[in-house]
Amino acid sequence: VSISLSLVSVFIPLLLLGGIVGRLFREFAMTVTAAVLVSAFVSLTLTPMMCSRFLRRHDGGHGVLYRAIEAVFDAMLAFYRRTLDVALRFQFLTLLTFLATLAVTVFLYIAIPKGFFPAQDVGLVIGISEAAQDVSFDEMYRIQQRLGAVVQADPDVQSYVSAIGAGLGGQTGNNGRMFINLKPWDQRTHGTAQDFISRIRPKLAKVEGGQLFLQAAQDIRVGGRLSKTEYQYTLQDANLAELYEWSPKILAKLQSLPMLRDVTTDQQMSGTTATLTIDRDAAARFGITPQQVDDTLNDAFGQRQVTQYFSQVSSYHLILEVMPDQLGELETLNKLYVKSSTGQAVPLSTFVKLDTKPVQPLSVSHQSQFPAVTISFNLAHGASISQAVQAIN
């Protein structure tokens, strides 16, 4: 009864744990607690009753098997008795041995690298690609194709699916996603998903124009957000300028740590912009209003629907815009004309100034309503998260 109650009391703290760790261990604690209570109940009720019904007194001698097993038990008991006599005879030495064992245990607890959840290999590797912040959609598509060709050439890859651009889990247009299915374990030639990532990393580094950050998919993730690599370190600051000043410095320092790999950030501060400033006095002399300028730009780049016509089986929308090969060219702005109040077409460049120097953030991340920058990383082969946390601190 006492040992059963002691075992139950040991698992009470696990029943009261909160967070995802508590949810993981709660079922384990409840199962062990129920098993111990059922075992105690059976030991006090069913076992004695069954013994009274089925156990009979044997006056004769035991068999050979019984005597052999009993001889082993007697030998174990005799060995334990002799070692216990030695321990009691040298009590001071036994106490020193206990203290030395305790000291070694504490030392190993501090010195041995520690992790949280062991890395799983579920046969799925998630990749997030990144290119220059001013990359066009067409160029990003070509970069994603080159990265995919490197992935598909690996003998352990069964298939992959990729997407680029904002949406579907992506934040900005210079990002892409890739979901890589590895072959079944017995068909692979080079080991685990982590081995695959380590092996293909230098091959991906040779692809010009973009990077592909890989991480092995896990069944259980604790907190965090979607990032390019597995582990995350988030910086918060109410002062946006101070945050953007210090995050590149911390990123550069983390990239120098030997136990970290694929160190990257979600800070995107170099988005190119085209700012049009209207000279209102010059526009007024031509009888042109800002609304006319807006309408002209909308006609050129806004995919304005100008009409709709119908056939016997369907309907069609007529879209007004410049030619597709001119959509991504700044020079197109110099080819636009605005009709003045006199009916004359006036070049847009006559009264509009174009400036491309200022850069703007592609995205601004937040954590608990404050601006934040998340630096993510993978671990080097053989490194543990405890070593990484210590080095980062």
mmCIF file of C-alpha atoms in Angstrom:
data_model
loop_
_atom_site.group_PDB
_atom_site.id
_atom_site.type_symbol
_atom_site.label_atom_id
_atom_site.label_comp_id
_atom_site.label_asym_id
_atom_site.label_seq_id
_atom_site.Cartn_x
_atom_site.Cartn_y
_atom_site.Cartn_z
ATOM 1 C CA VAL A 1 0.000 0.000 0.000
ATOM 2 C CA SER A 2 2.776 2.426 0.910
ATOM 3 C CA ILE A 3 4.808 1.869 -2.262
ATOM 4 C CA SER A 4 1.700 2.185 -4.425
ATOM 5 C CA LEU A 5 0.723 5.487 -2.820
ATOM 6 C CA SER A 6 4.303 6.705 -3.143
ATOM 7 C CA LEU A 7 4.317 5.937 -6.876
ATOM 8 C CA VAL A 8 1.011 7.738 -7.350
ATOM 9 C CA SER A 9 2.264 10.802 -5.489
ATOM 10 C CA VAL A 10 5.354 10.929 -7.721
ATOM 11 C CA PHE A 11 3.174 11.428 -10.832
ATOM 12 C CA ILE A 12 0.886 14.084 -9.330
ATOM 13 C CA PRO A 13 3.222 16.964 -10.453
ATOM 14 C CA LEU A 14 3.102 15.624 -14.025
ATOM 15 C CA LEU A 15 -0.694 15.767 -13.909
ATOM 16 C CA LEU A 16 -0.512 19.458 -12.984
ATOM 17 C CA LEU A 17 2.017 20.507 -15.638
ATOM 18 C CA GLY A 18 0.855 23.201 -18.055
ATOM 19 C CA GLY A 19 1.692 23.991 -21.648
ATOM 20 C CA ILE A 20 2.505 21.545 -24.395
ATOM 21 C CA VAL A 21 4.909 19.636 -22.132
ATOM 22 C CA GLY A 22 2.084 19.032 -19.686
ATOM 23 C CA ARG A 23 -0.201 17.861 -22.473
ATOM 24 C CA LEU A 24 2.456 15.409 -23.633
ATOM 25 C CA PHE A 25 3.088 13.903 -20.188
ATOM 26 C CA ARG A 26 -0.467 14.026 -18.825
ATOM 27 C CA GLU A 27 -1.602 10.863 -20.598
ATOM 28 C CA PHE A 28 1.578 9.085 -19.509
ATOM 29 C CA ALA A 29 1.053 10.118 -15.853
ATOM 30 C CA MET A 30 -2.615 9.124 -15.897
ATOM 31 C CA THR A 31 -1.831 5.743 -17.450
ATOM 32 C CA VAL A 32 0.889 4.901 -14.915
ATOM 33 C CA THR A 33 -1.237 6.140 -12.001
ATOM 34 C CA ALA A 34 -4.226 4.039 -13.084
ATOM 35 C CA ALA A 35 -1.990 0.992 -13.605
ATOM 36 C CA VAL A 36 -0.459 1.330 -10.116
ATOM 37 C CA LEU A 37 -3.876 1.706 -8.451
ATOM 38 C CA VAL A 38 -5.294 -1.274 -10.337
ATOM 39 C CA SER A 39 -2.201 -3.304 -9.424
ATOM 40 C CA ALA A 40 -2.621 -2.445 -5.722
ATOM 41 C CA PHE A 41 -6.316 -3.329 -5.832
ATOM 42 C CA VAL A 42 -5.603 -6.669 -7.520
ATOM 43 C CA SER A 43 -2.803 -7.450 -5.049
ATOM 44 C CA LEU A 44 -5.123 -6.881 -2.074
ATOM 45 C CA THR A 45 -8.201 -8.674 -3.431
ATOM 46 C CA LEU A 46 -7.894 -10.954 -6.430
ATOM 47 C CA THR A 47 -4.430 -12.365 -5.751
ATOM 48 C CA PRO A 48 -5.152 -13.618 -2.186
ATOM 49 C CA MET A 49 -8.481 -15.063 -3.315
ATOM 50 C CA MET A 50 -6.871 -16.913 -6.224
ATOM 51 C CA CYS A 51 -4.117 -18.210 -3.935
ATOM 52 C CA SER A 52 -6.713 -19.575 -1.485
ATOM 53 C CA ARG A 53 -8.441 -21.409 -4.314
ATOM 54 C CA PHE A 54 -5.564 -22.762 -6.359
ATOM 55 C CA LEU A 55 -2.461 -22.998 -4.159
ATOM 56 C CA ARG A 56 -2.095 -26.344 -2.435
ATOM 57 C CA ARG A 57 0.422 -27.525 0.136
ATOM 58 C CA HIS A 58 3.168 -29.728 -1.285
ATOM 59 C CA ASP A 59 4.727 -32.087 1.243
ATOM 60 C CA GLY A 60 6.967 -33.795 -1.292
ATOM 61 C CA GLY A 61 10.252 -32.562 -2.771
ATOM 62 C CA HIS A 62 10.565 -29.984 -5.578
ATOM 63 C CA GLY A 63 11.539 -30.700 -9.132
ATOM 64 C CA VAL A 64 14.887 -30.126 -10.857
ATOM 65 C CA LEU A 65 13.840 -26.810 -12.466
ATOM 66 C CA TYR A 66 12.628 -25.403 -9.162
ATOM 67 C CA ARG A 67 15.855 -26.371 -7.399
ATOM 68 C CA ALA A 68 17.983 -24.831 -10.179
ATOM 69 C CA ILE A 69 16.122 -21.512 -10.080
ATOM 70 C CA GLU A 70 16.197 -21.484 -6.285
ATOM 71 C CA ALA A 71 19.959 -22.068 -6.352
ATOM 72 C CA VAL A 72 20.391 -18.976 -8.536
ATOM 73 C CA PHE A 73 18.303 -16.901 -6.118
ATOM 74 C CA ASP A 74 20.317 -18.208 -3.159
ATOM 75 C CA ALA A 75 23.576 -17.312 -4.900
ATOM 76 C CA MET A 76 22.311 -13.782 -5.593
ATOM 77 C CA LEU A 77 21.257 -13.413 -1.965
ATOM 78 C CA ALA A 78 24.626 -14.657 -0.725
ATOM 79 C CA PHE A 79 26.462 -12.204 -3.014
ATOM 80 C CA TYR A 80 24.302 -9.347 -1.788
ATOM 81 C CA ARG A 81 24.938 -10.380 1.851
ATOM 82 C CA ARG A 82 28.721 -10.406 1.362
ATOM 83 C CA THR A 83 28.796 -7.012 -0.407
ATOM 84 C CA LEU A 84 26.527 -5.524 2.257
ATOM 85 C CA ASP A 85 28.863 -6.790 5.005
ATOM 86 C CA VAL A 86 31.796 -5.100 3.226
ATOM 87 C CA ALA A 87 29.877 -1.827 2.902
ATOM 88 C CA LEU A 88 28.935 -1.874 6.588
ATOM 89 C CA ARG A 89 32.519 -2.726 7.596
ATOM 90 C CA PHE A 90 33.933 0.304 5.688
ATOM 91 C CA GLN A 91 31.231 2.873 6.331
ATOM 92 C CA PHE A 92 33.428 5.948 5.782
ATOM 93 C CA LEU A 93 34.661 4.660 2.405
ATOM 94 C CA THR A 94 31.085 3.831 1.423
ATOM 95 C CA LEU A 95 30.012 7.395 2.307
ATOM 96 C CA LEU A 96 32.860 8.828 0.208
ATOM 97 C CA THR A 97 31.798 6.610 -2.698
ATOM 98 C CA PHE A 98 28.250 7.899 -2.399
ATOM 99 C CA LEU A 99 29.408 11.538 -2.353
ATOM 100 C CA ALA A 100 31.709 10.937 -5.337
ATOM 101 C CA THR A 101 28.849 9.333 -7.277
ATOM 102 C CA LEU A 102 26.598 12.285 -6.447
ATOM 103 C CA ALA A 103 29.284 14.755 -7.573
ATOM 104 C CA VAL A 104 29.832 12.908 -10.859
ATOM 105 C CA THR A 105 26.074 12.828 -11.474
ATOM 106 C CA VAL A 106 25.788 16.603 -10.983
ATOM 107 C CA PHE A 107 28.829 17.192 -13.203
ATOM 108 C CA LEU A 108 27.432 15.021 -16.007
ATOM 109 C CA TYR A 109 24.057 16.770 -15.731
ATOM 110 C CA ILE A 110 25.775 20.116 -16.276
ATOM 111 C CA ALA A 111 28.341 19.015 -18.868
ATOM 112 C CA ILE A 112 26.378 16.669 -21.134
ATOM 113 C CA PRO A 113 24.695 18.526 -24.056
ATOM 114 C CA LYS A 114 20.939 18.557 -23.710
ATOM 115 C CA GLY A 115 18.031 18.964 -26.110
ATOM 116 C CA PHE A 116 14.270 19.143 -25.872
ATOM 117 C CA PHE A 117 12.511 16.858 -28.336
ATOM 118 C CA PRO A 118 14.650 14.440 -30.371
ATOM 119 C CA ALA A 119 14.764 15.216 -34.076
ATOM 120 C CA GLN A 120 12.325 13.086 -36.048
ATOM 121 C CA ASP A 121 12.577 11.737 -39.559
ATOM 122 C CA VAL A 122 9.040 11.577 -40.976
ATOM 123 C CA GLY A 123 10.232 11.565 -44.585
ATOM 124 C CA LEU A 124 9.248 15.188 -45.253
ATOM 125 C CA VAL A 125 11.646 18.123 -45.566
ATOM 126 C CA ILE A 126 10.316 21.686 -45.733
ATOM 127 C CA GLY A 127 12.270 24.290 -47.672
ATOM 128 C CA ILE A 128 11.870 28.064 -47.902
ATOM 129 C CA SER A 129 13.710 29.811 -50.714
ATOM 130 C CA GLU A 130 14.771 33.426 -50.737
ATOM 131 C CA ALA A 131 16.102 35.727 -53.454
ATOM 132 C CA ALA A 132 17.016 39.402 -53.657
ATOM 133 C CA GLN A 133 14.325 41.690 -52.314
ATOM 134 C CA ASP A 134 13.936 43.449 -55.683
ATOM 135 C CA VAL A 135 13.632 40.220 -57.677
ATOM 136 C CA SER A 136 10.913 39.986 -60.320
ATOM 137 C CA PHE A 137 8.347 37.202 -60.389
ATOM 138 C CA ASP A 138 9.795 35.719 -63.585
ATOM 139 C CA GLU A 139 13.331 35.668 -62.176
ATOM 140 C CA MET A 140 12.102 34.166 -58.898
ATOM 141 C CA TYR A 141 10.401 31.434 -60.936
ATOM 142 C CA ARG A 142 13.662 30.613 -62.723
ATOM 143 C CA ILE A 143 15.600 30.548 -59.435
ATOM 144 C CA GLN A 144 13.026 28.175 -57.923
ATOM 145 C CA GLN A 145 13.370 25.899 -60.934
ATOM 146 C CA ARG A 146 17.164 25.748 -60.538
ATOM 147 C CA LEU A 147 16.850 24.964 -56.825
ATOM 148 C CA GLY A 148 14.259 22.281 -57.596
ATOM 149 C CA ALA A 149 16.546 20.666 -60.157
ATOM 150 C CA VAL A 150 19.270 20.292 -57.521
ATOM 151 C CA VAL A 151 16.786 18.751 -55.089
ATOM 152 C CA GLN A 152 15.304 16.351 -57.645
ATOM 153 C CA ALA A 153 18.777 15.127 -58.645
ATOM 154 C CA ASP A 154 19.418 13.734 -55.158
ATOM 155 C CA PRO A 155 18.976 9.941 -55.095
ATOM 156 C CA ASP A 156 17.040 10.002 -51.817
ATOM 157 C CA VAL A 157 14.320 12.382 -53.096
ATOM 158 C CA GLN A 158 11.090 10.799 -54.286
ATOM 159 C CA SER A 159 9.214 13.990 -55.290
ATOM 160 C CA TYR A 160 8.784 17.644 -54.396
ATOM 161 C CA VAL A 161 6.194 20.403 -54.723
ATOM 162 C CA SER A 162 7.065 24.103 -54.831
ATOM 163 C CA ALA A 163 5.377 27.512 -54.976
ATOM 164 C CA ILE A 164 6.621 31.092 -55.093
ATOM 165 C CA GLY A 165 5.308 34.538 -54.220
ATOM 166 C CA ALA A 166 3.228 35.962 -51.407
ATOM 167 C CA GLY A 167 0.310 33.926 -50.093
ATOM 168 C CA LEU A 168 -0.010 30.195 -49.406
ATOM 169 C CA GLY A 169 2.259 30.552 -46.369
ATOM 170 C CA GLY A 170 4.669 33.022 -47.962
ATOM 171 C CA GLN A 171 5.045 36.573 -46.766
ATOM 172 C CA THR A 172 6.726 38.388 -49.640
ATOM 173 C CA GLY A 173 7.248 38.012 -53.357
ATOM 174 C CA ASN A 174 10.912 37.036 -53.063
ATOM 175 C CA ASN A 175 10.104 33.893 -51.061
ATOM 176 C CA GLY A 176 9.196 30.412 -52.220
ATOM 177 C CA ARG A 177 8.170 27.184 -50.520
ATOM 178 C CA MET A 178 9.262 23.637 -51.269
ATOM 179 C CA PHE A 179 7.935 20.398 -49.779
ATOM 180 C CA ILE A 180 10.320 17.488 -50.374
ATOM 181 C CA ASN A 181 9.229 13.876 -49.960
ATOM 182 C CA LEU A 182 12.089 11.504 -49.241
ATOM 183 C CA LYS A 183 12.058 7.873 -50.244
ATOM 184 C CA PRO A 184 11.087 5.228 -47.673
ATOM 185 C CA TRP A 185 13.809 4.437 -45.185
ATOM 186 C CA ASP A 186 14.740 1.064 -46.700
ATOM 187 C CA GLN A 187 15.186 2.664 -50.156
ATOM 188 C CA ARG A 188 17.497 5.494 -49.145
ATOM 189 C CA THR A 189 21.220 5.401 -49.728
ATOM 190 C CA HIS A 190 22.483 8.143 -47.418
ATOM 191 C CA GLY A 191 20.606 7.921 -44.123
ATOM 192 C CA THR A 192 18.313 10.336 -42.313
ATOM 193 C CA ALA A 193 16.625 13.589 -43.282
ATOM 194 C CA GLN A 194 19.302 15.500 -41.360
ATOM 195 C CA ASP A 195 21.981 13.715 -43.408
ATOM 196 C CA PHE A 196 20.118 14.725 -46.572
ATOM 197 C CA ILE A 197 20.070 18.386 -45.489
ATOM 198 C CA SER A 198 23.783 18.353 -44.629
ATOM 199 C CA ARG A 199 24.641 16.659 -47.925
ATOM 200 C CA ILE A 200 22.611 18.908 -50.215
ATOM 201 C CA ARG A 201 23.449 22.214 -48.486
ATOM 202 C CA PRO A 202 26.742 22.824 -50.418
ATOM 203 C CA LYS A 203 25.050 21.915 -53.715
ATOM 204 C CA LEU A 204 22.277 24.441 -53.155
ATOM 205 C CA ALA A 205 24.852 27.100 -52.247
ATOM 206 C CA LYS A 206 26.145 26.954 -55.839
ATOM 207 C CA VAL A 207 22.797 28.109 -57.271
ATOM 208 C CA GLU A 208 23.144 31.763 -58.239
ATOM 209 C CA GLY A 209 20.534 34.306 -57.211
ATOM 210 C CA GLY A 210 18.802 32.416 -54.416
ATOM 211 C CA GLN A 211 19.070 30.297 -51.298
ATOM 212 C CA LEU A 212 17.042 27.357 -50.085
ATOM 213 C CA PHE A 213 16.780 26.826 -46.322
ATOM 214 C CA LEU A 214 15.750 23.309 -45.296
ATOM 215 C CA GLN A 215 14.381 21.764 -42.111
ATOM 216 C CA ALA A 216 13.046 18.314 -41.343
ATOM 217 C CA ALA A 217 9.313 18.357 -40.619
ATOM 218 C CA GLN A 218 8.415 17.447 -37.037
ATOM 219 C CA ASP A 219 5.196 16.011 -35.633
ATOM 220 C CA ILE A 220 5.442 18.290 -32.588
ATOM 221 C CA ARG A 221 6.471 21.947 -32.642
ATOM 222 C CA VAL A 222 6.568 24.008 -29.479
ATOM 223 C CA GLY A 223 5.579 27.633 -30.048
ATOM 224 C CA GLY A 224 7.457 29.720 -32.557
ATOM 225 C CA ARG A 225 6.299 30.779 -35.988
ATOM 226 C CA LEU A 226 6.848 29.686 -39.548
ATOM 227 C CA SER A 227 10.512 30.330 -40.275
ATOM 228 C CA LYS A 228 13.113 29.271 -42.807
ATOM 229 C CA THR A 229 14.960 27.018 -40.352
ATOM 230 C CA GLU A 230 14.103 24.998 -37.255
ATOM 231 C CA TYR A 231 15.091 27.077 -34.206
ATOM 232 C CA GLN A 232 14.257 30.732 -33.647
ATOM 233 C CA TYR A 233 15.543 33.712 -31.694
ATOM 234 C CA THR A 234 13.212 36.741 -31.727
ATOM 235 C CA LEU A 235 14.174 40.346 -31.007
ATOM 236 C CA GLN A 236 11.522 42.821 -29.845
ATOM 237 C CA ASP A 237 11.667 46.588 -29.588
ATOM 238 C CA ALA A 238 9.067 49.332 -29.502
ATOM 239 C CA ASN A 239 11.629 51.526 -31.294
ATOM 240 C CA LEU A 240 11.636 50.300 -34.891
ATOM 241 C CA ALA A 241 14.821 52.170 -35.844
ATOM 242 C CA GLU A 242 16.730 50.698 -32.907
ATOM 243 C CA LEU A 243 15.457 47.208 -33.745
ATOM 244 C CA TYR A 244 16.580 47.478 -37.372
ATOM 245 C CA GLU A 245 19.949 48.834 -36.238
ATOM 246 C CA TRP A 246 20.789 45.959 -33.883
ATOM 247 C CA SER A 247 19.259 42.929 -35.596
ATOM 248 C CA PRO A 248 21.863 42.851 -38.433
ATOM 249 C CA LYS A 249 24.642 43.021 -35.826
ATOM 250 C CA ILE A 250 23.219 40.077 -33.884
ATOM 251 C CA LEU A 251 22.638 38.172 -37.124
ATOM 252 C CA ALA A 252 26.294 38.625 -38.130
ATOM 253 C CA LYS A 253 27.442 37.436 -34.698
ATOM 254 C CA LEU A 254 25.226 34.333 -34.758
ATOM 255 C CA GLN A 255 26.499 33.452 -38.235
ATOM 256 C CA SER A 256 30.001 33.214 -36.741
ATOM 257 C CA LEU A 257 29.017 30.592 -34.127
ATOM 258 C CA PRO A 258 30.351 27.146 -35.126
ATOM 259 C CA MET A 259 27.396 25.173 -33.746
ATOM 260 C CA LEU A 260 24.826 27.014 -35.911
ATOM 261 C CA ARG A 261 24.008 26.459 -39.571
ATOM 262 C CA ASP A 262 21.747 28.236 -42.095
ATOM 263 C CA VAL A 263 21.429 31.344 -39.931
ATOM 264 C CA THR A 264 18.950 33.728 -41.547
ATOM 265 C CA THR A 265 16.421 36.423 -40.654
ATOM 266 C CA ASP A 266 12.937 37.522 -41.651
ATOM 267 C CA GLN A 267 13.996 41.173 -41.757
ATOM 268 C CA GLN A 268 13.360 42.506 -45.277
ATOM 269 C CA MET A 269 14.364 46.149 -45.444
ATOM 270 C CA SER A 270 15.515 46.647 -49.034
ATOM 271 C CA GLY A 271 12.328 46.592 -51.044
ATOM 272 C CA THR A 272 12.676 48.856 -54.074
ATOM 273 C CA THR A 273 10.057 51.555 -54.663
ATOM 274 C CA ALA A 274 9.126 53.971 -57.407
ATOM 275 C CA THR A 275 7.860 57.283 -56.047
ATOM 276 C CA LEU A 276 6.049 59.648 -58.419
ATOM 277 C CA THR A 277 5.891 63.297 -57.360
ATOM 278 C CA ILE A 278 3.475 65.491 -59.307
ATOM 279 C CA ASP A 279 4.476 69.075 -60.042
ATOM 280 C CA ARG A 280 0.993 70.476 -59.491
ATOM 281 C CA ASP A 281 1.825 73.907 -60.928
ATOM 282 C CA ALA A 282 3.136 72.424 -64.164
ATOM 283 C CA ALA A 283 0.180 70.018 -64.369
ATOM 284 C CA ALA A 284 -2.255 72.882 -63.770
ATOM 285 C CA ARG A 285 -0.826 74.816 -66.719
ATOM 286 C CA PHE A 286 -1.796 71.895 -68.938
ATOM 287 C CA GLY A 287 -5.185 71.602 -67.244
ATOM 288 C CA ILE A 288 -4.325 68.179 -65.787
ATOM 289 C CA THR A 289 -5.560 67.137 -62.344
ATOM 290 C CA PRO A 290 -4.024 64.504 -59.997
ATOM 291 C CA GLN A 291 -7.081 62.344 -60.621
ATOM 292 C CA GLN A 292 -6.239 62.199 -64.317
ATOM 293 C CA VAL A 293 -2.703 61.070 -63.434
ATOM 294 C CA ASP A 294 -4.112 58.346 -61.173
ATOM 295 C CA ASP A 295 -6.487 57.197 -63.898
ATOM 296 C CA THR A 296 -3.668 57.029 -66.448
ATOM 297 C CA LEU A 297 -1.501 54.902 -64.125
ATOM 298 C CA ASN A 298 -4.486 52.678 -63.376
ATOM 299 C CA ASP A 299 -5.091 52.193 -67.090
ATOM 300 C CA ALA A 300 -1.449 51.188 -67.588
ATOM 301 C CA PHE A 301 -0.785 48.987 -64.555
ATOM 302 C CA GLY A 302 -4.088 48.419 -62.702
ATOM 303 C CA GLN A 303 -5.714 45.875 -65.052
ATOM 304 C CA ARG A 304 -8.745 48.086 -65.539
ATOM 305 C CA GLN A 305 -11.803 46.275 -66.893
ATOM 306 C CA VAL A 306 -13.134 48.475 -69.699
ATOM 307 C CA THR A 307 -15.932 46.372 -71.097
ATOM 308 C CA GLN A 308 -17.534 42.947 -71.177
ATOM 309 C CA TYR A 309 -19.051 41.120 -74.120
ATOM 310 C CA PHE A 310 -20.990 37.907 -74.385
ATOM 311 C CA SER A 311 -21.098 34.955 -76.711
ATOM 312 C CA GLN A 312 -23.634 32.166 -76.879
ATOM 313 C CA VAL A 313 -21.765 30.069 -74.300
ATOM 314 C CA SER A 314 -19.643 32.453 -72.252
ATOM 315 C CA SER A 315 -18.771 36.029 -71.329
ATOM 316 C CA TYR A 316 -15.451 37.829 -71.716
ATOM 317 C CA HIS A 317 -13.851 40.762 -69.885
ATOM 318 C CA LEU A 318 -11.714 43.212 -71.776
ATOM 319 C CA ILE A 319 -8.722 44.365 -69.682
ATOM 320 C CA LEU A 320 -6.740 47.518 -70.460
ATOM 321 C CA GLU A 321 -3.016 47.551 -69.630
ATOM 322 C CA VAL A 322 0.398 48.031 -71.212
ATOM 323 C CA MET A 323 2.106 45.156 -72.951
ATOM 324 C CA PRO A 324 3.253 42.381 -70.564
ATOM 325 C CA ASP A 325 6.945 42.900 -71.371
ATOM 326 C CA GLN A 326 6.610 46.566 -70.314
ATOM 327 C CA LEU A 327 4.980 45.986 -66.918
ATOM 328 C CA GLY A 328 8.241 45.618 -64.996
ATOM 329 C CA GLU A 329 10.138 48.428 -66.708
ATOM 330 C CA LEU A 330 10.478 51.925 -65.208
ATOM 331 C CA GLU A 331 11.054 53.255 -68.694
ATOM 332 C CA THR A 332 7.382 52.539 -69.382
ATOM 333 C CA LEU A 333 6.463 55.543 -67.218
ATOM 334 C CA ASN A 334 8.262 57.815 -69.669
ATOM 335 C CA LYS A 335 6.110 56.452 -72.513
ATOM 336 C CA LEU A 336 2.783 57.351 -70.893
ATOM 337 C CA TYR A 337 0.759 60.387 -71.937
ATOM 338 C CA VAL A 338 -2.036 62.253 -70.165
ATOM 339 C CA LYS A 339 -4.742 64.078 -72.102
ATOM 340 C CA SER A 340 -4.928 67.754 -71.148
ATOM 341 C CA SER A 341 -8.017 69.964 -71.003
ATOM 342 C CA THR A 342 -7.294 71.093 -74.559
ATOM 343 C CA GLY A 343 -7.304 67.525 -75.792
ATOM 344 C CA GLN A 344 -3.551 67.444 -76.291
ATOM 345 C CA ALA A 345 -1.592 64.386 -75.061
ATOM 346 C CA VAL A 346 1.126 65.511 -72.636
ATOM 347 C CA PRO A 347 4.027 63.202 -71.689
ATOM 348 C CA LEU A 348 3.789 62.116 -68.062
ATOM 349 C CA SER A 349 7.477 62.885 -67.540
ATOM 350 C CA THR A 350 6.773 66.584 -68.276
ATOM 351 C CA PHE A 351 5.213 67.256 -64.868
ATOM 352 C CA VAL A 352 5.985 64.092 -62.829
ATOM 353 C CA LYS A 353 9.313 63.361 -61.134
ATOM 354 C CA LEU A 354 10.371 59.711 -60.652
ATOM 355 C CA ASP A 355 12.518 58.698 -57.683
ATOM 356 C CA THR A 356 13.710 55.116 -56.985
ATOM 357 C CA LYS A 357 16.249 55.766 -54.233
ATOM 358 C CA PRO A 358 14.176 55.255 -51.083
ATOM 359 C CA VAL A 359 13.846 51.617 -50.048
ATOM 360 C CA GLN A 360 10.988 50.330 -47.921
ATOM 361 C CA PRO A 361 10.404 47.177 -45.843
ATOM 362 C CA LEU A 362 8.812 44.310 -47.730
ATOM 363 C CA SER A 363 7.253 43.162 -44.451
ATOM 364 C CA VAL A 364 7.217 44.176 -40.795
ATOM 365 C CA SER A 365 6.816 41.289 -38.346
ATOM 366 C CA HIS A 366 5.294 41.666 -34.879
ATOM 367 C CA GLN A 367 5.454 39.710 -31.640
ATOM 368 C CA SER A 368 2.865 40.551 -28.960
ATOM 369 C CA GLN A 369 1.945 43.746 -30.854
ATOM 370 C CA PHE A 370 5.554 44.990 -30.893
ATOM 371 C CA PRO A 371 7.829 45.110 -33.949
ATOM 372 C CA ALA A 372 10.031 42.033 -33.986
ATOM 373 C CA VAL A 373 12.785 40.418 -36.031
ATOM 374 C CA THR A 374 13.153 36.629 -35.903
ATOM 375 C CA ILE A 375 16.558 35.076 -36.518
ATOM 376 C CA SER A 376 16.302 31.349 -37.258
ATOM 377 C CA PHE A 377 18.952 28.654 -37.520
ATOM 378 C CA ASN A 378 19.644 24.943 -37.730
ATOM 379 C CA LEU A 379 22.119 23.051 -35.555
ATOM 380 C CA ALA A 380 25.425 21.727 -36.803
ATOM 381 C CA HIS A 381 25.889 17.960 -36.861
ATOM 382 C CA GLY A 382 26.488 16.756 -33.296
ATOM 383 C CA ALA A 383 25.526 20.079 -31.668
ATOM 384 C CA SER A 384 22.694 20.374 -29.150
ATOM 385 C CA ILE A 385 20.208 23.155 -28.512
ATOM 386 C CA SER A 386 21.662 23.677 -25.007
ATOM 387 C CA GLN A 387 25.050 24.520 -26.535
ATOM 388 C CA ALA A 388 23.381 26.901 -28.997
ATOM 389 C CA VAL A 389 21.422 28.666 -26.250
ATOM 390 C CA GLN A 390 24.540 29.055 -24.140
ATOM 391 C CA ALA A 391 26.524 30.465 -27.068
ATOM 392 C CA ILE A 392 23.713 32.897 -28.018
ATOM 393 C CA ASN A 393 23.352 34.140 -24.436
#
